[in-house]
Coordinates of C-alpha atoms and ligand atoms in Angstrom, one line a residue:
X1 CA -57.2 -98.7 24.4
X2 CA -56.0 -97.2 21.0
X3 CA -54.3 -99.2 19.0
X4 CA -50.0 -98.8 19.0
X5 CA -49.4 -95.9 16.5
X6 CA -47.0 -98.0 13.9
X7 CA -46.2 -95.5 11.5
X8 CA -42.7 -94.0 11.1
X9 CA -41.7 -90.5 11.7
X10 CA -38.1 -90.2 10.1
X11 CA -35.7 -88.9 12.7
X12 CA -34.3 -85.3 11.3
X13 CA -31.2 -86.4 10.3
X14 CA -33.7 -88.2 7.0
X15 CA -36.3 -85.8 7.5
X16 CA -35.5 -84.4 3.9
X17 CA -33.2 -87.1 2.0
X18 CA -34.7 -88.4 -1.1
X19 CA -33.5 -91.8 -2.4
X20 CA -30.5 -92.0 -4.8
X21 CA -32.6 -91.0 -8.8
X22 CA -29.4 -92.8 -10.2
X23 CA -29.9 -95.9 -8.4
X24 CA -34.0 -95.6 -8.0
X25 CA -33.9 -95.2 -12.3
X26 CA -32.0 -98.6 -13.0
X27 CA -33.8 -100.5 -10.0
X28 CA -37.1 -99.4 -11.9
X29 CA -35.9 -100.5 -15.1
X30 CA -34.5 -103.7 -14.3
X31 CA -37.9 -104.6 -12.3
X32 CA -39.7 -103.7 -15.9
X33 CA -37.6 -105.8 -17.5
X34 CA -38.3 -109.0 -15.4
X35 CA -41.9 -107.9 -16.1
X36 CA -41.1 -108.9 -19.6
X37 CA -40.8 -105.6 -21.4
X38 CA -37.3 -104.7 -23.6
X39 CA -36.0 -102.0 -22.0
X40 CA -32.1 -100.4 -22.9
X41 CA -30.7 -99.0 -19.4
X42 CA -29.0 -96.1 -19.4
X43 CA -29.7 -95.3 -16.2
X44 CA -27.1 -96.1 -13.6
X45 CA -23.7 -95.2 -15.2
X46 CA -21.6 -98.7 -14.6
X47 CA -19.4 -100.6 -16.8
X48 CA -21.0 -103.8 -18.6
X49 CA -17.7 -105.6 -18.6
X50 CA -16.5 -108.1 -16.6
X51 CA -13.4 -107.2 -14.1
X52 CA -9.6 -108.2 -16.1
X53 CA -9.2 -111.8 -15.1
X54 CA -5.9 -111.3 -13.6
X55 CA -7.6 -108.8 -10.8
X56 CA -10.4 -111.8 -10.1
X57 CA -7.6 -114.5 -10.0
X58 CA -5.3 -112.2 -7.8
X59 CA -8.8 -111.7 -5.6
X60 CA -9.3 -116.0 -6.0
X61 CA -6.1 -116.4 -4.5
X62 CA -6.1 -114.2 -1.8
X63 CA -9.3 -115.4 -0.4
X64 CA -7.8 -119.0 -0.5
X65 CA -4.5 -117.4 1.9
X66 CA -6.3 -115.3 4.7
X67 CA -8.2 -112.7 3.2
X68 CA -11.2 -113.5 5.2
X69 CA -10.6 -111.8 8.3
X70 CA -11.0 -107.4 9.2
X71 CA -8.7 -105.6 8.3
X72 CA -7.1 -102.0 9.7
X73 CA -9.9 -99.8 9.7
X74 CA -8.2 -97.3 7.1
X75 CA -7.4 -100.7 4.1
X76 CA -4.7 -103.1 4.5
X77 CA -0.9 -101.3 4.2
X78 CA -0.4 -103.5 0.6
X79 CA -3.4 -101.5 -0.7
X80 CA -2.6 -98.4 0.7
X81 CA 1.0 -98.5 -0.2
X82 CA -0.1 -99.2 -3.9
X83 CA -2.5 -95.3 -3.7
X84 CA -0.1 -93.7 -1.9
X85 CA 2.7 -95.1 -4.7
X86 CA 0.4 -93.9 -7.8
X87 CA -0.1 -90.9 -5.7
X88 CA 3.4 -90.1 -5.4
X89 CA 4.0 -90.7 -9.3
X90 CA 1.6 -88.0 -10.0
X91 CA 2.7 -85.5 -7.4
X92 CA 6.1 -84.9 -9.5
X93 CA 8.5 -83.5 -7.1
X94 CA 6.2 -81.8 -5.0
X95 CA 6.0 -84.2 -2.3
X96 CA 5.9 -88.2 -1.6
X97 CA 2.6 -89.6 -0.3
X98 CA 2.7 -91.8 2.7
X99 CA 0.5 -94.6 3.1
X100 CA -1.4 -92.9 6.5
X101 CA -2.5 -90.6 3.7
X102 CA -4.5 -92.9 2.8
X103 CA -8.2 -94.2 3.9
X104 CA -9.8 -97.6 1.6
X105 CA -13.4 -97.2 2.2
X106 CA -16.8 -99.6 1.1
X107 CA -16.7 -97.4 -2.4
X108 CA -16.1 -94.0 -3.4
X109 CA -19.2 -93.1 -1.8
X110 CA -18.4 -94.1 1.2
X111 CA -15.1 -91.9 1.1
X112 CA -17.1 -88.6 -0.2
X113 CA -19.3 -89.5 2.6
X114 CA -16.6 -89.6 5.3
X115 CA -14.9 -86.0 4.1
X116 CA -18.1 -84.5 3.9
X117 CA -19.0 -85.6 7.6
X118 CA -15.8 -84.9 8.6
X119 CA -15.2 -81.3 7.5
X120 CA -18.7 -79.7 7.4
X121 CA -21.2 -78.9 9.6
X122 CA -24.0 -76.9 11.0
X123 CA -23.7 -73.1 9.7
X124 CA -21.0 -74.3 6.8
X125 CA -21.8 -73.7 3.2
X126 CA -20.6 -76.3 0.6
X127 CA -20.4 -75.0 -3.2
X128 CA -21.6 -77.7 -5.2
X129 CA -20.8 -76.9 -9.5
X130 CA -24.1 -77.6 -11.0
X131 CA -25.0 -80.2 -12.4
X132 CA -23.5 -82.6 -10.2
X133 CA -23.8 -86.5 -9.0
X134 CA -27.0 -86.4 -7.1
X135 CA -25.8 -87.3 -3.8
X136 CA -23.0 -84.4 -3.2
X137 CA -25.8 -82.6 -2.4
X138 CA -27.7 -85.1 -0.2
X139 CA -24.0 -86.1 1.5
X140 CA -23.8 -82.1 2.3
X141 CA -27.2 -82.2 3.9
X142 CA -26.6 -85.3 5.8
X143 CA -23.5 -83.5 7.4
X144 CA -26.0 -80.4 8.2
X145 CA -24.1 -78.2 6.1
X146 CA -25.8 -76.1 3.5
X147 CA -24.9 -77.5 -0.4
X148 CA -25.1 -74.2 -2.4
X149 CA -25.5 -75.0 -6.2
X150 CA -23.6 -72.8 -8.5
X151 CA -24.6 -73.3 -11.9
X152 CA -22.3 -73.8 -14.3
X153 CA -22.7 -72.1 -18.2
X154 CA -24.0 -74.4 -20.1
X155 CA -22.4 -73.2 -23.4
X156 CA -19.3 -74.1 -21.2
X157 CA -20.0 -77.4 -20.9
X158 CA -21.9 -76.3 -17.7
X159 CA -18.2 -75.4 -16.1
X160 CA -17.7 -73.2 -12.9
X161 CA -14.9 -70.7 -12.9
X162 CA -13.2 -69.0 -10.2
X163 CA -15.8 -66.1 -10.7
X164 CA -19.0 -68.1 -10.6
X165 CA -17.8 -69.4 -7.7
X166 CA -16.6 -66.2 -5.5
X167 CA -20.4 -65.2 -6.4
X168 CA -22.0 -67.6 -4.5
X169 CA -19.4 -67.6 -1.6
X170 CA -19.9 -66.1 2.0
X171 CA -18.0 -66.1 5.2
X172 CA -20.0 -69.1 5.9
X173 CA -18.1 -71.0 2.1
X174 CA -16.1 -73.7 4.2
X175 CA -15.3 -76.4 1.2
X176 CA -16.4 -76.8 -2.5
X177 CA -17.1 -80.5 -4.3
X178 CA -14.9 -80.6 -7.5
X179 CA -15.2 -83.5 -10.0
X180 CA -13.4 -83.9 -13.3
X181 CA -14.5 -85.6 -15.5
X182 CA -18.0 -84.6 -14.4
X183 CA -21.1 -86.7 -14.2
X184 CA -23.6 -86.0 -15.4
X185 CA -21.9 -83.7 -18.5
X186 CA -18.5 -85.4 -19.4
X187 CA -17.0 -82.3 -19.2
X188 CA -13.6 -82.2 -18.3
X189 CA -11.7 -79.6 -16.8
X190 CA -8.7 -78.6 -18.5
X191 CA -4.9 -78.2 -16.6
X192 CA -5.5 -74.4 -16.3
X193 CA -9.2 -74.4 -15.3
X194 CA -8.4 -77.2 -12.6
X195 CA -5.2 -74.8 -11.6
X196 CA -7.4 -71.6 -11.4
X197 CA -10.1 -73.4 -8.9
X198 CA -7.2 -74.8 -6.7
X199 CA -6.3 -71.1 -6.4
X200 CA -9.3 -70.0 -5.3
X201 CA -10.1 -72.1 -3.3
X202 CA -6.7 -71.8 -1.5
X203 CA -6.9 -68.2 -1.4
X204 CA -10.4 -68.1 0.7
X205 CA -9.2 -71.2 2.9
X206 CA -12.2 -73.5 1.2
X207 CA -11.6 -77.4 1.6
X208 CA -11.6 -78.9 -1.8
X209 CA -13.0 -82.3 -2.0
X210 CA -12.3 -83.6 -5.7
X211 CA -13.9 -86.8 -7.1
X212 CA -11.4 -88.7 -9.6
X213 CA -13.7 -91.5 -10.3
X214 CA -13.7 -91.1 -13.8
X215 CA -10.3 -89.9 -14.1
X216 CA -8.8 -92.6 -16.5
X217 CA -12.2 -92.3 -18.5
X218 CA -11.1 -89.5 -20.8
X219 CA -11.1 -89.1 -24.3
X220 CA -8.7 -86.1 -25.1
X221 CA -5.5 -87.2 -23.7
X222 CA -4.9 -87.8 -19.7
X223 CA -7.3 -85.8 -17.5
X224 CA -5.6 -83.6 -15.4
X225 CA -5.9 -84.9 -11.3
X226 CA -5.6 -82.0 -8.6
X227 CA -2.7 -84.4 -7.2
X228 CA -1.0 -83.2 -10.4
X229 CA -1.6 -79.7 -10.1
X230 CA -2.2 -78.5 -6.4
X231 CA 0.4 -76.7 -4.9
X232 CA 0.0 -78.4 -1.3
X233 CA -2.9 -81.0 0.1
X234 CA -3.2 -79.2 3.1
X235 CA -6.4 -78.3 2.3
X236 CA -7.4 -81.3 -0.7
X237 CA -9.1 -84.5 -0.5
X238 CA -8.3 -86.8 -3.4
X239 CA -11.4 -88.9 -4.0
X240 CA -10.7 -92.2 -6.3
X241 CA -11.0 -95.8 -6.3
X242 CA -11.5 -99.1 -9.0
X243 CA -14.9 -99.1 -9.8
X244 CA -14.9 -97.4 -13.1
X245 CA -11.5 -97.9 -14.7
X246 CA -11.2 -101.4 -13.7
X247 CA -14.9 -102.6 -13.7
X248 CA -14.8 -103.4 -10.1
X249 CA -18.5 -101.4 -9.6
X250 CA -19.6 -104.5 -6.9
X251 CA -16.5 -104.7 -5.2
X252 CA -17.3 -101.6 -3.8
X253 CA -13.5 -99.9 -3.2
X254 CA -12.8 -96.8 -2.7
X255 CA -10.1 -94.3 -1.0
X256 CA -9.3 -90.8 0.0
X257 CA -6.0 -88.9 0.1
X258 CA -5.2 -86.1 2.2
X259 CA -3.2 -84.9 5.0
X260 CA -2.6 -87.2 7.8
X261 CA -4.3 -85.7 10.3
X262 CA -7.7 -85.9 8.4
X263 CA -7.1 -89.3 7.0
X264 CA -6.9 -89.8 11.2
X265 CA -9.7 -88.3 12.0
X266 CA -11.9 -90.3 8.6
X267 CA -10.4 -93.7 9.7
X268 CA -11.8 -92.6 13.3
X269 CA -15.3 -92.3 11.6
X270 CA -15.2 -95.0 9.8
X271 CA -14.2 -97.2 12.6
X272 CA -17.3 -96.8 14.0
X273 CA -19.5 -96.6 11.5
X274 CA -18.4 -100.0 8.9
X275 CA -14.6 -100.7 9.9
X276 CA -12.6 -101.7 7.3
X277 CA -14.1 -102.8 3.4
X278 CA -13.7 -106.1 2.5
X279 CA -10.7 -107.8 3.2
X280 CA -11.3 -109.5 -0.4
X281 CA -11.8 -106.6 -2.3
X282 CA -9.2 -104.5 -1.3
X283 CA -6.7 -107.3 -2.4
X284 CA -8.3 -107.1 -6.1
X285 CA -7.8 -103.6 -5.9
X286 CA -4.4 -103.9 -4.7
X287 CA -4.2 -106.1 -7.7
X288 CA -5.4 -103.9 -10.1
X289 CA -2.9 -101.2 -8.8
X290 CA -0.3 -103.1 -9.2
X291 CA -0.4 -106.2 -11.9
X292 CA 0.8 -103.4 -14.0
X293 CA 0.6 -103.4 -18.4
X294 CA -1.4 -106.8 -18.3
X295 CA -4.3 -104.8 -16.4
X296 CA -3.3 -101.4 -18.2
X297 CA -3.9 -102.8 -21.4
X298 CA -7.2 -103.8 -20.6
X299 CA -8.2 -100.2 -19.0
X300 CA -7.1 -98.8 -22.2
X301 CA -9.0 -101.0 -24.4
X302 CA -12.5 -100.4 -22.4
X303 CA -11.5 -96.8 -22.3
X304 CA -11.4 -96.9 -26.3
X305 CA -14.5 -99.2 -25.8
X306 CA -16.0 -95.7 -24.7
X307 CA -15.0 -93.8 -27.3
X308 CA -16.3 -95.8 -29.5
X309 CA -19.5 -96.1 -27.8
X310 CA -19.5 -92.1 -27.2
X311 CA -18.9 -91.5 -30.8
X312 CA -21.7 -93.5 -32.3
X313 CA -24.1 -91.8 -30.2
X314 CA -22.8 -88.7 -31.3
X315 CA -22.7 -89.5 -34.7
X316 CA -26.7 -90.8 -34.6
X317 CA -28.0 -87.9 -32.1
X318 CA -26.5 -85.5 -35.0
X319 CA -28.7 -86.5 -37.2
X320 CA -31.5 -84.7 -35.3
X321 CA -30.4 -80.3 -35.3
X322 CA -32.8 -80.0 -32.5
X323 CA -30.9 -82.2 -30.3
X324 CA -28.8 -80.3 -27.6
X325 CA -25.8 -82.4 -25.9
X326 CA -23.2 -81.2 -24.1
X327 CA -20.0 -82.2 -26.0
X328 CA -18.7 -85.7 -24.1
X329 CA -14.7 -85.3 -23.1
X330 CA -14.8 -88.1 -20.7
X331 CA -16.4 -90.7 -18.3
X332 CA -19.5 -92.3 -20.1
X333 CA -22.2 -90.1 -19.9
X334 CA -24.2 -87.6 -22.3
X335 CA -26.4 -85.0 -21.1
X336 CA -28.6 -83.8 -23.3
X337 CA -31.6 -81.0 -23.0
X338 CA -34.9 -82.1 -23.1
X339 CA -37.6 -81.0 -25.4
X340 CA -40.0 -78.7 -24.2
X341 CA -36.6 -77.1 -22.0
X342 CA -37.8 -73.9 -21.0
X343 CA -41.5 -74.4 -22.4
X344 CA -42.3 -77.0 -19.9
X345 CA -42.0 -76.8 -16.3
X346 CA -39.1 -79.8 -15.4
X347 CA -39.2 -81.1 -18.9
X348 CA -36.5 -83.7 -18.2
X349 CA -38.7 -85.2 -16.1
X350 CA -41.3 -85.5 -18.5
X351 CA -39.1 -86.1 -21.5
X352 CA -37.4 -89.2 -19.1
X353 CA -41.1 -90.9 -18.7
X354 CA -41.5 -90.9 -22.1
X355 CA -38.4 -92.4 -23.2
X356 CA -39.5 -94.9 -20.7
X357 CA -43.2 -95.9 -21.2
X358 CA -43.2 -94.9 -25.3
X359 CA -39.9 -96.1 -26.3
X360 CA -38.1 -98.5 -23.7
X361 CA -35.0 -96.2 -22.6
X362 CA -34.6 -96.1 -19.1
X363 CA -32.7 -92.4 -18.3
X364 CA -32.5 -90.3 -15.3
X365 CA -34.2 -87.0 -15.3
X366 CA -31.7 -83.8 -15.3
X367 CA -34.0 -83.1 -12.0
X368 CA -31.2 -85.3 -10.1
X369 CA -28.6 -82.9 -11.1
X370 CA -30.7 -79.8 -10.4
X371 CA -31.0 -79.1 -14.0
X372 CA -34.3 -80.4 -14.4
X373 CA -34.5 -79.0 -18.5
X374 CA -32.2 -81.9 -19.1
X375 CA -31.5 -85.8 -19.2
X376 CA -28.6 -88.2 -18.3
X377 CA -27.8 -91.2 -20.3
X378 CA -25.0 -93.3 -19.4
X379 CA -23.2 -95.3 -22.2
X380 CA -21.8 -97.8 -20.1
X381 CA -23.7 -100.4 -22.0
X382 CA -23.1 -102.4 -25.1
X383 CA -22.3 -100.6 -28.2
X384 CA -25.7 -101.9 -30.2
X385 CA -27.7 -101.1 -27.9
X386 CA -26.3 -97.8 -27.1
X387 CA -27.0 -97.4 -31.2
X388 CA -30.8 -98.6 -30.8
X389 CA -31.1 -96.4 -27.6
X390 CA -29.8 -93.0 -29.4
X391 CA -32.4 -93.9 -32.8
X392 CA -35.3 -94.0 -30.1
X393 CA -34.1 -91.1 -28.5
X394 CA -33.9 -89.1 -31.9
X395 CA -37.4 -90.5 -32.9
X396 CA -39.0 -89.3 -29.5
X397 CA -37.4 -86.0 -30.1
X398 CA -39.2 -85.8 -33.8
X399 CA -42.4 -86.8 -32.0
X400 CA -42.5 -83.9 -30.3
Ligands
LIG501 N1 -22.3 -93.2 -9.8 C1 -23.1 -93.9 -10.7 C2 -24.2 -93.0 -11.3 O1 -24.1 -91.8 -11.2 C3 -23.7 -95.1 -10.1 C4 -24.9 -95.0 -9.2 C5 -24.7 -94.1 -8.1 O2 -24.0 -94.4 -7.2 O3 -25.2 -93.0 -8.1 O4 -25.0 -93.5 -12.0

């Protein structure tokens, strides 16, 4: 008798998914660095600091008066009622949002995930600006839609415009993945740019899914949200939650806004796929929405934490001409071209293994981003070792 055949086949569904580069880079450095060896991680872009106090003793509290139990699938009504507030603030006079607008996933992911399922399929096409957070275009995949990259310019801050994407669209465009301020760039996409996409987009009947993660990360004034500047939701999904504005990466909240009947049908999904986030963590969120200046004032000072961070980077990666970044507007990331970009075949790649055998500076190659001439490094770290990081950086670059 032959022996049972053990090996796994992946079922289609995985057949092609590669694991997340973002999350594989900083798993790899922190595994070197319990091997001993001094390396700076800039891998995964999260916040060092420590979630405001006030948030953790609002979360303290609530554990200790029933928030151990589920929850409504779609986020208790306190949290929801807090989004849908904020929401309404930004809408102006447009429209008020209702709290059945709103769905409180296990992170932001999770709510990307859930509109993607939920509005593409087999035979849709999904316009993805390029470079983009590596798992739009997995998330696309996974709902058997097609992701089609449209490449930004990258002496635009790798930007898409309204032409760029009408260029890549077919009868078969059924939504496009915004994001402002963009990971991996830091490019952030101006009132009028943001207006012209919503227009576009609206005109051909495309879903717009926009990522607002980073929204409160920007360095030239307020970034502009679509809730501020789309003329109706019909057609919009407002992707947002606490991880990077309140350092509240492990509580893992996140949320969606739309119209109702869609926030119906995501809470449906969700139901049966994790139910509601923790009953814990969406009571610190609720608390960071609401505590008001006393949690405000903190934002704003890790937001000009940021800055600073962004700026001394700058300032050092300067002193090299060769260097190539794109210029940093907002969330906490630089991208910056690799040497040997056009020379080499996926120099980012190659550039990113160096920084990280030769020099100690864990990065993620552009390759995750599908612009594999570049690198990502997130300044979500420490200000002296963001200094230390950049000096290597430059001296690896005069290696060359
Ligand atoms: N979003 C962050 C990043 O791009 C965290 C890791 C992840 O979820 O990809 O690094």
């Amino acid at each position: 008798m032959s022996p049972p055949d053990t090996s796994f086949a992946p079922s289609e569904n995985i057949a092609k998914l590669k694991e997340s580069a973002t999350i594989a880079v900083s798993q790899r450095a922190k595994a070197l660095k319990a091997e001993g060896r001094e390396i700076i991680d800039l891998g995964a872009g999260e916040p060092d600091f420590d979630t405001p106090a006030l948030i953790r003793r609002a979360a303290q509290h609530a554990l200790d008066h029933g928030a151990t139990r589920y929850t409504a699938t779609e986020g208790t009504l306190a949290l929801r009622t807090a989004i849908a507030a904020r929401a309404t603030v930004r809408r102006g006079r447009r429209e008020t949002i209702a709290p059945a607008q709103v769905v409180v996933s296990n992170g932001s992911k999770q709510s990307l995930f859930n509109a993607c399922f939920c509005l593409f399929g087999p035979g849709d096409e999904v316009l993805i600006p390029t470079p983009s957070w590596t798992s739009y275009y997995e998330m696309v995949a996974l709902s058997r839609a097609t992701a089609v990259a449209v490449m930004g310019d990258p002496n635009d801050g790798f930007r898409v415009t309204p032409a760029l994407l009408t260029a890549h669209a077919t009868e078969r465009t059924r939504g496009i993945m915004l994001n402002t301020p963009v990971n991996p760039t830091g490019t952030v996409y101006t009132r009028s740019e943001l207006d012209a996409l919503l227009a576009i987009a609206r005109e051909r009947g495309w879903w717009v899914i926009c990522d607002e993660i980073y929204l409160r990360i920007a360095f030239d004034g307020d970034a502009t949200s679509c809730l501020d500047v789309a003329e109706s939701l019909d057609r919009v999904v407002i992707v947002d939650g606490v991880a990077k504005a309140y350092a509240m990466t492990g509580w893992r909240i996140g949320w969606t806004i739309s119209a109702a009947p869609l926030a119906k049908a995501m809470a449906a999904f969700q139901s049966h796929t994790t139910f509601n986030a923790a009953a814990v963590s969406q009571a610190g969120a609720a608390a960071a929405l609401t505590l008001g200046e006393p949690v405000e004032l903190v934002v704003r000072a890790m937001v000009e934490q940021f800055r600073a961070r962004r700026d001394a980077a700058m300032a050092i990666l300067a002193e090299e001409p060769t260097i190539r970044v794109i210029p940093p507007e907002g969330a906490f990331y630089l991208f910056i071209q690799a040497p040997g970009a056009g020379r080499v075949s996926d120099a980012g790649t190659v550039f990113a293994a160096q920084l990280l055998e030769k020099h100690n500076v864990a990065v993620v190659p552009g390759a995750a981003f599908l612009a594999p001439d570049w690198i990502r490094v997130a300044y979500s770290t420490d200000i002296d070792q963001v200094k230390t990081a950049m000096r290597r950086i430059v001296t690896a670059f005069r290696a060359r």
